[in-house]
Short mmCIF file of C-alpha atoms in Angstrom, two decimals:
data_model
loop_
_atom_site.label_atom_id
_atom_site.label_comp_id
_atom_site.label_asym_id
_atom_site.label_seq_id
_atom_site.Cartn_x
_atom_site.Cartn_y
_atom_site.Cartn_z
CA UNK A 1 18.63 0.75 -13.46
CA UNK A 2 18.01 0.43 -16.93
CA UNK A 3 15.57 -1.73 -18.74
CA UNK A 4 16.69 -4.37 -21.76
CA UNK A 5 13.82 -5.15 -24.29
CA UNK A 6 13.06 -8.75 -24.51
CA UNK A 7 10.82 -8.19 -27.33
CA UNK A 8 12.04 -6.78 -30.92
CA UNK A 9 9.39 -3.84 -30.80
CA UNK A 10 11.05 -0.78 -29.92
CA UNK A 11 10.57 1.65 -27.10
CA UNK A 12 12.89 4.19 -25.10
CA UNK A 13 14.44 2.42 -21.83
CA UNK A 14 13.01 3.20 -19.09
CA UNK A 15 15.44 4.20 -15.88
CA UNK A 16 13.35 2.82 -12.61
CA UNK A 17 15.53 5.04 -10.61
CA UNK A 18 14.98 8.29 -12.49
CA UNK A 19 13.29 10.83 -9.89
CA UNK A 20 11.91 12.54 -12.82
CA UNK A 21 9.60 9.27 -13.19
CA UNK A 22 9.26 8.52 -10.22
CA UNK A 23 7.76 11.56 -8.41
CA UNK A 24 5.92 12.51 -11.88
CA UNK A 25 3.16 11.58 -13.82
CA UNK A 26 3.92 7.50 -14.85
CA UNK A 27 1.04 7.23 -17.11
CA UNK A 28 2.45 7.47 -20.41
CA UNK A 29 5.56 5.36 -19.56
CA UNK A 30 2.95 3.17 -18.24
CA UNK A 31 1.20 2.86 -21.49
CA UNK A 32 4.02 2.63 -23.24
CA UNK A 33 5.49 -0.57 -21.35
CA UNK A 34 1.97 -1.99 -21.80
CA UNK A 35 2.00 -1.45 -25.50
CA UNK A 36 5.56 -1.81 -26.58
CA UNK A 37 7.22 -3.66 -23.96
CA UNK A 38 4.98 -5.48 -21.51
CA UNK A 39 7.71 -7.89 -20.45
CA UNK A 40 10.74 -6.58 -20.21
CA UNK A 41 14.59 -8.57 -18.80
CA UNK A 42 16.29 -5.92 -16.37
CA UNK A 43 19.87 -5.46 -17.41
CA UNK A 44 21.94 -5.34 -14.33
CA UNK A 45 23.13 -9.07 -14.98
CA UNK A 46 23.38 -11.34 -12.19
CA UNK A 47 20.07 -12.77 -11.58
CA UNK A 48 17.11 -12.56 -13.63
CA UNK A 49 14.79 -9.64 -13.33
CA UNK A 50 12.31 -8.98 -15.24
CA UNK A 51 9.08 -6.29 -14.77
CA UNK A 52 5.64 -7.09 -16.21
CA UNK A 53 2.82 -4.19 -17.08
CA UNK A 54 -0.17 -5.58 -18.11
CA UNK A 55 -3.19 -6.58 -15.85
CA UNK A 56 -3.54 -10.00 -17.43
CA UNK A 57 0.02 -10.48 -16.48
CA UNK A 58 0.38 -8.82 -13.46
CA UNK A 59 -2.96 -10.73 -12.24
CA UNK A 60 -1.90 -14.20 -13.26
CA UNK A 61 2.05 -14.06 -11.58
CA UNK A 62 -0.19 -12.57 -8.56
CA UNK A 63 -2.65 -15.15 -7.84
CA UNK A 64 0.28 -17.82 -8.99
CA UNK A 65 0.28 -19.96 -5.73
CA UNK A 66 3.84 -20.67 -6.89
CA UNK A 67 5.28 -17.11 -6.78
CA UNK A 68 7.21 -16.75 -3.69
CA UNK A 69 7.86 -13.51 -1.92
CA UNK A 70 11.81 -14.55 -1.37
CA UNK A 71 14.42 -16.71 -4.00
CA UNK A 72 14.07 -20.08 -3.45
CA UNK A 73 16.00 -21.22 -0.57
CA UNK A 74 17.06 -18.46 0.28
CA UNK A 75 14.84 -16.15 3.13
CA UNK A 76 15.94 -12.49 2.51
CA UNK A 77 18.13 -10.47 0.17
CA UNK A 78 21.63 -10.71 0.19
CA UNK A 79 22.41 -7.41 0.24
CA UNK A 80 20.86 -6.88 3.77
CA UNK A 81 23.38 -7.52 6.23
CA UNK A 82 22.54 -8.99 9.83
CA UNK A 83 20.89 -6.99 12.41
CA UNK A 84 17.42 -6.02 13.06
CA UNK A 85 16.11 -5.17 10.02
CA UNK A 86 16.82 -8.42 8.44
CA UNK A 87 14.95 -10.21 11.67
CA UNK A 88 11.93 -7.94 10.88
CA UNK A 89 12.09 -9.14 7.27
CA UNK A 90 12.45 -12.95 8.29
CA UNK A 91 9.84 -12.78 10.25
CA UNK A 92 7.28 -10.74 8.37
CA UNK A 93 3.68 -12.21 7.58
CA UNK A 94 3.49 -10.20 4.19
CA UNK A 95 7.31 -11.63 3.53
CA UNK A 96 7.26 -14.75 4.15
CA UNK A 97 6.20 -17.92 1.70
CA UNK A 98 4.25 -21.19 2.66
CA UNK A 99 4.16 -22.78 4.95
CA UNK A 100 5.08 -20.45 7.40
CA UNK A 101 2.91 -17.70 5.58
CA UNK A 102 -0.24 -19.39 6.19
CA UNK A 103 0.58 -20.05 9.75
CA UNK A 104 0.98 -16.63 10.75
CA UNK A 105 -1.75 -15.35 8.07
CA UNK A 106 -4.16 -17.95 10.26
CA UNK A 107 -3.37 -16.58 13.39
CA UNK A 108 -4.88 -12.76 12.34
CA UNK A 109 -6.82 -13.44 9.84
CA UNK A 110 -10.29 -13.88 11.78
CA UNK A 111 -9.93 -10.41 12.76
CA UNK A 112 -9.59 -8.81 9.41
CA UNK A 113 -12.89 -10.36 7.99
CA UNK A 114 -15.31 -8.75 6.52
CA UNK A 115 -17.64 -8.63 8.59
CA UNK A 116 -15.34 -7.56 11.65
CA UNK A 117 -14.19 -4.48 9.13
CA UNK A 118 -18.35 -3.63 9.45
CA UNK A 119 -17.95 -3.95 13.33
CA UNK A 120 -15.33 -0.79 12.87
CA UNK A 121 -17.41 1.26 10.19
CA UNK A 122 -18.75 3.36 13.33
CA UNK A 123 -15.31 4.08 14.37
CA UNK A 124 -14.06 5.18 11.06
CA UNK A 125 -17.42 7.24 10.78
CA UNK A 126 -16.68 9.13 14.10
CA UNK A 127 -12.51 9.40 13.11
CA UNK A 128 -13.16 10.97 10.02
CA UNK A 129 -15.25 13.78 11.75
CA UNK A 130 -13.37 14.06 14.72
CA UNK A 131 -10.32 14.55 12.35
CA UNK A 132 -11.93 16.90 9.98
CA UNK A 133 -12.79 18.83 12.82
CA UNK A 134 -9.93 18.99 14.14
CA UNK A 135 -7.60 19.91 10.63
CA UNK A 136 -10.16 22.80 10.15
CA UNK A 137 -10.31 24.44 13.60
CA UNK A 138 -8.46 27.30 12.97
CA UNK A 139 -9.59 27.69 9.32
CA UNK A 140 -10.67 26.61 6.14
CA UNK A 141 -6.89 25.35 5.44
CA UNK A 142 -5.48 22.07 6.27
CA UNK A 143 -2.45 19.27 4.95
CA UNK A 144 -4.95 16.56 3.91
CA UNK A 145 -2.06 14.24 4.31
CA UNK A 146 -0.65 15.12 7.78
CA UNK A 147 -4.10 16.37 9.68
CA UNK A 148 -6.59 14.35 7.86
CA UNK A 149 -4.98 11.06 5.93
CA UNK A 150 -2.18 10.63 8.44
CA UNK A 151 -4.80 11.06 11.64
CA UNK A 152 -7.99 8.86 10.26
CA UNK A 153 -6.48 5.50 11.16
CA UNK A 154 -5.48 6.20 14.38
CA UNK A 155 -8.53 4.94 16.29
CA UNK A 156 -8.91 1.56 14.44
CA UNK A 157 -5.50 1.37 15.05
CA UNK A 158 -5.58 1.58 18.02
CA UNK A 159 -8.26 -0.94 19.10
CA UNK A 160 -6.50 -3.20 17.11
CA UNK A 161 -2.60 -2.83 18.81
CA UNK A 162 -3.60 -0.92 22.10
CA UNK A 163 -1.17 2.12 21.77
CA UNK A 164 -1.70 4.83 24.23
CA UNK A 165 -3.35 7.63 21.66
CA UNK A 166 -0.36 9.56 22.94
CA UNK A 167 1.81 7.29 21.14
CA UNK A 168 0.66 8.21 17.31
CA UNK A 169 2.93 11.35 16.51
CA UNK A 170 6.15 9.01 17.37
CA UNK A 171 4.76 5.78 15.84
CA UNK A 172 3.92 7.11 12.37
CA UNK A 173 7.11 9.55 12.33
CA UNK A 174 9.46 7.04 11.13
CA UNK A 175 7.19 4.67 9.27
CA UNK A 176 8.43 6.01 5.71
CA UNK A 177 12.03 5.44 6.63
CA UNK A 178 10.83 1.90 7.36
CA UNK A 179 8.89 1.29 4.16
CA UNK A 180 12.99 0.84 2.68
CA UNK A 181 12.84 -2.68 3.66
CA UNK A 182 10.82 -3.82 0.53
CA UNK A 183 13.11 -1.89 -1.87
CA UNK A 184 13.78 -3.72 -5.16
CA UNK A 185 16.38 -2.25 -4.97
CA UNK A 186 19.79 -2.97 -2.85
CA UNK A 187 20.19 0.03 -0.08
CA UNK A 188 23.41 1.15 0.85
CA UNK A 189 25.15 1.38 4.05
CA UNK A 190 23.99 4.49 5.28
CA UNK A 191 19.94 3.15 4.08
CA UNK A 192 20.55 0.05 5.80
CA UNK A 193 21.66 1.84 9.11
CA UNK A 194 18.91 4.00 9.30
CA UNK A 195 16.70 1.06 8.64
CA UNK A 196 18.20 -0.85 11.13
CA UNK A 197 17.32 2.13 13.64
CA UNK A 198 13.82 2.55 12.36
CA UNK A 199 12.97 -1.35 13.30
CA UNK A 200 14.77 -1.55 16.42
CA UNK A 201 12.97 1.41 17.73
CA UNK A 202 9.55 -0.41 16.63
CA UNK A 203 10.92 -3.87 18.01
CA UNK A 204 11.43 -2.27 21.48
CA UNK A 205 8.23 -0.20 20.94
CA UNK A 206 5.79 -3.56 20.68
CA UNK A 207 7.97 -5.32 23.38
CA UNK A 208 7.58 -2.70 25.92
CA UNK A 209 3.81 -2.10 24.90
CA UNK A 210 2.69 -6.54 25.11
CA UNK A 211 4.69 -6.51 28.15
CA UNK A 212 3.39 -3.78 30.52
CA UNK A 213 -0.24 -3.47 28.79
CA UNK A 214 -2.97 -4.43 31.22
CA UNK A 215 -6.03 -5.18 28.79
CA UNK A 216 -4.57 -6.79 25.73
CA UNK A 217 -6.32 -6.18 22.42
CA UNK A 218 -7.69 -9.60 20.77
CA UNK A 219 -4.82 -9.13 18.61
CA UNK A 220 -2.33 -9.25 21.37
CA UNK A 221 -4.79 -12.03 23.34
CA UNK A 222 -3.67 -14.08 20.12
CA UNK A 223 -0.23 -13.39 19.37
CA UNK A 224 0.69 -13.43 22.91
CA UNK A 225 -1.31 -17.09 23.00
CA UNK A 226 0.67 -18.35 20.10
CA UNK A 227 3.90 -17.61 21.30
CA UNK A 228 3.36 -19.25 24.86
CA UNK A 229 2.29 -22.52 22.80
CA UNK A 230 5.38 -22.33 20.79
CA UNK A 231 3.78 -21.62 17.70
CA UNK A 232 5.32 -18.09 16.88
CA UNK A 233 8.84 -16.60 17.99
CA UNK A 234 9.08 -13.06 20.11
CA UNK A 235 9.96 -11.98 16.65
CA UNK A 236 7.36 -12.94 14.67
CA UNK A 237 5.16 -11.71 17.80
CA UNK A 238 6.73 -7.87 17.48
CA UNK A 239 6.66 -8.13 13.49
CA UNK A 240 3.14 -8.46 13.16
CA UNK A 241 2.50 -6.32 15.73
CA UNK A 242 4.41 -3.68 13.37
CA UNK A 243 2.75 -5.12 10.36
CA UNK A 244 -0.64 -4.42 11.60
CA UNK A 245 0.45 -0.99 12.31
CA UNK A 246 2.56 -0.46 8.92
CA UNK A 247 -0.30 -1.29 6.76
CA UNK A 248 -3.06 -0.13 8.27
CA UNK A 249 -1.52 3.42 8.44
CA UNK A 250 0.22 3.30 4.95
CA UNK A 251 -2.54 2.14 2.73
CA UNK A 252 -5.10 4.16 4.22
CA UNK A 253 -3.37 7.40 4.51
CA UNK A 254 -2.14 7.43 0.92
CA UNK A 255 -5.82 6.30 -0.52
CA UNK A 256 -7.82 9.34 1.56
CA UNK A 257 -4.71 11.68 0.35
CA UNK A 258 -5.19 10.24 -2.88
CA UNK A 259 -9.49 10.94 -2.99
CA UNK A 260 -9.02 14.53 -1.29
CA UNK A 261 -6.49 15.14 -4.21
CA UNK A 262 -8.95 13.92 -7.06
CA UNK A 263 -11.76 15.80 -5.48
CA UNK A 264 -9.46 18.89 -5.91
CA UNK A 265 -8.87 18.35 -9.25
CA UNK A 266 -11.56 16.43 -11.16
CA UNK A 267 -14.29 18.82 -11.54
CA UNK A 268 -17.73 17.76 -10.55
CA UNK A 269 -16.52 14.97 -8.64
CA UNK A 270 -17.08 15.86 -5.21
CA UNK A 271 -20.37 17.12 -6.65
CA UNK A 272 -21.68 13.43 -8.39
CA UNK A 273 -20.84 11.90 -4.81
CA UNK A 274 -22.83 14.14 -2.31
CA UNK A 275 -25.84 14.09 -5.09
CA UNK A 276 -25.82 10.45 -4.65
CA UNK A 277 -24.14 8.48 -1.70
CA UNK A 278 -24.81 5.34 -2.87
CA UNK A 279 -21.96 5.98 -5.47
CA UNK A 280 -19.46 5.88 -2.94
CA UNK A 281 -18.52 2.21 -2.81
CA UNK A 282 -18.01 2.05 -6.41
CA UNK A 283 -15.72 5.31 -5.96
CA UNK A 284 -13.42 4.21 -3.70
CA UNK A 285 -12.54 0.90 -5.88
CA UNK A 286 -12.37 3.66 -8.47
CA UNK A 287 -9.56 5.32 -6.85
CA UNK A 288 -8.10 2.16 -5.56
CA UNK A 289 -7.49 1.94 -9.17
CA UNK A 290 -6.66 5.47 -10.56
CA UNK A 291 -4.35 6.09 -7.46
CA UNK A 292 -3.29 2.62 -5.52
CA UNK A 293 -1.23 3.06 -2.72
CA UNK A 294 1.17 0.72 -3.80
CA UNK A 295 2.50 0.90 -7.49
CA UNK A 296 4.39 -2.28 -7.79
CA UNK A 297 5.06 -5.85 -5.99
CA UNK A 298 7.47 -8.52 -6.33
CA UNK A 299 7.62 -12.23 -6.83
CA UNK A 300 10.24 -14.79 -7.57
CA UNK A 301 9.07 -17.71 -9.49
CA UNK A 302 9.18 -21.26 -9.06
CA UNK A 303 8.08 -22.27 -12.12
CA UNK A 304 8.37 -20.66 -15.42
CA UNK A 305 5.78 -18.35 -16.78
CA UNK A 306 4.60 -17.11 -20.44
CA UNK A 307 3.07 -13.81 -20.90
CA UNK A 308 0.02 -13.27 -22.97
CA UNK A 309 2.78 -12.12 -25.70
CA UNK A 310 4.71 -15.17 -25.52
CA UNK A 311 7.64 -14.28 -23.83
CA UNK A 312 8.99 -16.95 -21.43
CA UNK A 313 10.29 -16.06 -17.88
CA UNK A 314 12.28 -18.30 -16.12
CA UNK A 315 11.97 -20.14 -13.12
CA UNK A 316 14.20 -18.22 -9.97
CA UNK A 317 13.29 -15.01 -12.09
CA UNK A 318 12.85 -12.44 -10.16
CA UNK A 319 9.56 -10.22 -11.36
CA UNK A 320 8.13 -6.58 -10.39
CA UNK A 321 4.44 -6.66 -11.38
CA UNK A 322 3.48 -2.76 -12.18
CA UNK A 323 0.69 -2.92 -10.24
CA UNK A 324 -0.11 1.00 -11.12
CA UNK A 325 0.51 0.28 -14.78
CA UNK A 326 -1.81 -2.94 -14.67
CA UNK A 327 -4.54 -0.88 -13.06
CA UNK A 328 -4.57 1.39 -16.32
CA UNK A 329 -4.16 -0.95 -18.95
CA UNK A 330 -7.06 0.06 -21.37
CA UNK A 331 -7.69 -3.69 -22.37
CA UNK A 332 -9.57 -3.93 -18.81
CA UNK A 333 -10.47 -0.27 -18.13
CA UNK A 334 -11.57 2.01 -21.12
CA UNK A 335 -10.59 5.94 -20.75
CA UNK A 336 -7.78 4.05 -17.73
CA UNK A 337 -7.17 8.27 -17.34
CA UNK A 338 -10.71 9.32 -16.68
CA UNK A 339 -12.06 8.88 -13.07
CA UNK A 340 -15.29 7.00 -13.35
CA UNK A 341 -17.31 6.64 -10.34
CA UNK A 342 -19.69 4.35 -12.08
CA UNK A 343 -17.57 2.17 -13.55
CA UNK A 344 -18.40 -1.39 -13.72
CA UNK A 345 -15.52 -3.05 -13.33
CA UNK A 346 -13.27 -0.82 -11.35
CA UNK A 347 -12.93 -3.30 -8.12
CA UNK A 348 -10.81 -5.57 -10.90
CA UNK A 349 -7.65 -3.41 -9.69
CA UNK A 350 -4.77 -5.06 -8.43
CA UNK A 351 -4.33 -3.03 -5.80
CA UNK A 352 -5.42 -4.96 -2.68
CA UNK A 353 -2.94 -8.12 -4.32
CA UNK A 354 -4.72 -11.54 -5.12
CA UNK A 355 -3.73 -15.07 -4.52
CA UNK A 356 -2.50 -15.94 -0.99
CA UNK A 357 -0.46 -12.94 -0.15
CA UNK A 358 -3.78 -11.00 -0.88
CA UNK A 359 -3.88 -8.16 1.46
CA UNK A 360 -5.17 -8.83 5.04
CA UNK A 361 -6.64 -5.24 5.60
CA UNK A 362 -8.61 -4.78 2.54
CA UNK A 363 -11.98 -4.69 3.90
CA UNK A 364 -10.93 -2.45 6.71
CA UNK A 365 -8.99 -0.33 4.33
CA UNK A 366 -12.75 -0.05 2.56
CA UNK A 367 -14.28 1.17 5.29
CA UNK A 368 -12.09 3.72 6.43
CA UNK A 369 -11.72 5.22 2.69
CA UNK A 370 -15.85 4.72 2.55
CA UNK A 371 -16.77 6.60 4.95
CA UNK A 372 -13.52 9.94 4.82
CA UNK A 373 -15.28 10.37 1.43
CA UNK A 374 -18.78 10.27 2.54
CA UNK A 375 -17.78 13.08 5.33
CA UNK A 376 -15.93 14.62 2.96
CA UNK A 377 -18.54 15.07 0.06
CA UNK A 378 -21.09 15.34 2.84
CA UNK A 379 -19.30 18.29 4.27
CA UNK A 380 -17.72 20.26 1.47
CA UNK A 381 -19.27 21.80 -1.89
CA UNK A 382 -15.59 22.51 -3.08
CA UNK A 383 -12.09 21.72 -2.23
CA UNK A 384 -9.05 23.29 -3.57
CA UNK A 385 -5.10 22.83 -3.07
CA UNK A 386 -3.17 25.88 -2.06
CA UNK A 387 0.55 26.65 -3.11
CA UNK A 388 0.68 25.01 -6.47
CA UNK A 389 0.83 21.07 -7.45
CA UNK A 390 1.15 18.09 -4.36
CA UNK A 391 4.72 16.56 -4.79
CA UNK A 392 5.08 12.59 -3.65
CA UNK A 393 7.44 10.87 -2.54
CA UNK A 394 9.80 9.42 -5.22
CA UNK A 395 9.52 6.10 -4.86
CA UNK A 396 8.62 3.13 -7.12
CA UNK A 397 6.52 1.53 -4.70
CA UNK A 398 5.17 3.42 -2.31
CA UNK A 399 4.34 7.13 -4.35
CA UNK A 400 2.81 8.54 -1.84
CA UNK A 401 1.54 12.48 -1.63
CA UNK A 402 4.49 14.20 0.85
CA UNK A 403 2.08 16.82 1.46
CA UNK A 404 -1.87 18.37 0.23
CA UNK A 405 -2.43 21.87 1.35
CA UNK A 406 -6.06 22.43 0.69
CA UNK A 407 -9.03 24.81 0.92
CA UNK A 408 -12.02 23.47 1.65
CA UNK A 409 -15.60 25.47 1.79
CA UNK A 410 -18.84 24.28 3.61
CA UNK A 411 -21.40 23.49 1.96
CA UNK A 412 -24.73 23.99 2.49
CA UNK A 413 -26.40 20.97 4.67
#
């Protein structure tokens, strides 16, 4: 998909699609959107996309109570034909648009607090041992994304849904197929059949699981609650169940493979953060920034909206905020490039969201990345990757590491 400039400055177009971008290093086509192009017009024709790079930008269509996650009477897109994928999408939380977004946001939310995060800090403590244990009991060598990202999550996980522990290896197998269902992108027929498969296994999965579980979770107590009173469908029930499942693993397995890989590679890092501990809040919004999880987002607006540089976008526009590109702009974050543990600001990312569709998880998300880099800095004077650079996953949204192999040494405690 190439990129029209709606401005007269020029710059080289930018192909979305390109693997070469998309499993590389985005930051100088970052900058360069920010600084030549920071709203751009999408020129497939049809309807109207446009993609915006700067954090001003990206911040303000975010928090815009009047972006909507779907066109404007209209509850998916088009190009997803009927079948279960398109029922997971109608009835996802992070999908939907008001009212029905708040509904089903009110239901969970009184779990996700703050303050109930805290209430799981002890579990994420012990899982990032018992997993770093684990990845290094045959030797100092271990995939930071499949034995240590990939494994973390699994206990809060599980006292949130109630999955049998036994469960994991099958439930996060699939889970990248599944992330196709927030392509900006159309998929085609062989995509949408796989992604079809992907949700109805997860679909049966939660149905089996809330019908034959004996001790519910509060989650389940809840959802289960709701849809006796009428207030959610079986649907909506399953979908959140998956939700719950979808982000808590994705986010937080891509951030700790993200801080094991800057620890490899920024020297002194891992250093600073075992000297002093108390850094370690402000370095994980740090990397929340330098490496989000998620790279972009998308809104369709209601109203129209003018950019910082003047440029007008429609209402009905659709818009892909550059979430990755926003969290480097220089004009909020000096040196974007250079990790920063100290720096001020850094928990301005856009990483967790803002406005209502502001992510759910984000304090638990915290406290699971808080406490893998405490046992990681606490643990190891030097960590290394083995067998040349990590490759990700090319994808504009979701860049995630495919695989970190790593050498870690002991240090001296």
């Amino acid at each position: 998909m190439e990129i029209l400039m709606s401005s007269p400055t020029p710059a080289p177009p930018v192909d979305l699609e390109d693997p070469a971008f998309l499993a590389g290093d985005r930051s100088t086509t970052y900058q360069r959107l920010r600084d030549d192009t920071p709203v751009l017009r999408l020129g497939d024709g049809g309807r109207e996309d446009w993609i915006v790079s700067r954090h001003a930008d990206v911040q303000a269509i975010m928090r815009n109570p009047g972006g909507r996650m779907q066109p404007l009477g209209i509850d998916a897109p088009p190009w997803l034909v009927d079948g279960p994928a398109l029922r997971r999408l109608r009835a996802n939380m992070a999908q939907t648009d008001q009212p029905v977004h708040r509904q089903l946001r009110g239901l969970v939310a009184p779990l996700f607090t703050g303050r109930q995060a805290e209430q799981l800090r002890n579990e994420a403590a012990a899982a990032a041992r018992r997993e770093l244990d684990a990845a290094r009991q045959d030797s100092g060598s271990f995939d930071a994304v499949a034995d240590l990202a990939a494994q973390v999550p699994k206990g809060v996980l599980r006292q949130l849904i109630g999955m049998p522990e036994q469960d994991w290896a099958m439930l996060i197998e699939t889970q990248l197929d599944f992330l196709m269902i927030f392509s900006p992108f159309p998929l085609d027929e062989t995509q949408q059949a796989r992604l079809n498969e992907v949700v109805s296994f997860y679909f049966t999965y939660f149905d089996d699981l809330l019908k034959n579980v004996t001790e519910p979770t509060e989650l389940a107590r809840r959802l289960l609650a709701a849809e006796r009173d009428g207030d959610l469908t079986h649907d909506q029930v399953l979908s959140i169940m998956h939700t719950v499942l979808d982000a808590g693993f994705e986010t937080t397995r891509t951030s700790i493979s993200n801080a094991v890989e800057l620890f490899a590679t920024v020297p002194g890092l891992l250093d600073e953060i075992r000297a002093d501990p108390d850094l370690i809040p402000g370095a994980v919004e740090e990397f929340l920034r330098a490496r989000p999880p998620l790279h972009a987002h998308q809104r369709y607006l209601v109203e129209d909206y003018t950019a910082l540089n003047g440029t007008t976008i429609p209402a009905g526009a659709h818009v892909l905020v550059l979430i990755g590109a926003a969290n480097t702009d220089e004009r909020v974050f000096p040196e974007p490039d250079r990790i920063d543990v100290r720096r001020e600001n850094a928990s301005r990312h856009m990483t967790f969201g803002g406005g209502l569709h502001h992510c759910l998880g984000a304090a638990l998300a915290r406290v699971q990345l808080q406490e893998t880099v405490a046992e990681l800095a606490r643990r190891f004077q030097r960590i290394d990757i083995e067998g040349g650079p990590a490759e990700r996953h090319p994808s504009l949204i979701f860049p995630s590491l495919a695989a970190l192999r790593v050498r870690a040494t002991e240090s001296d405690r």
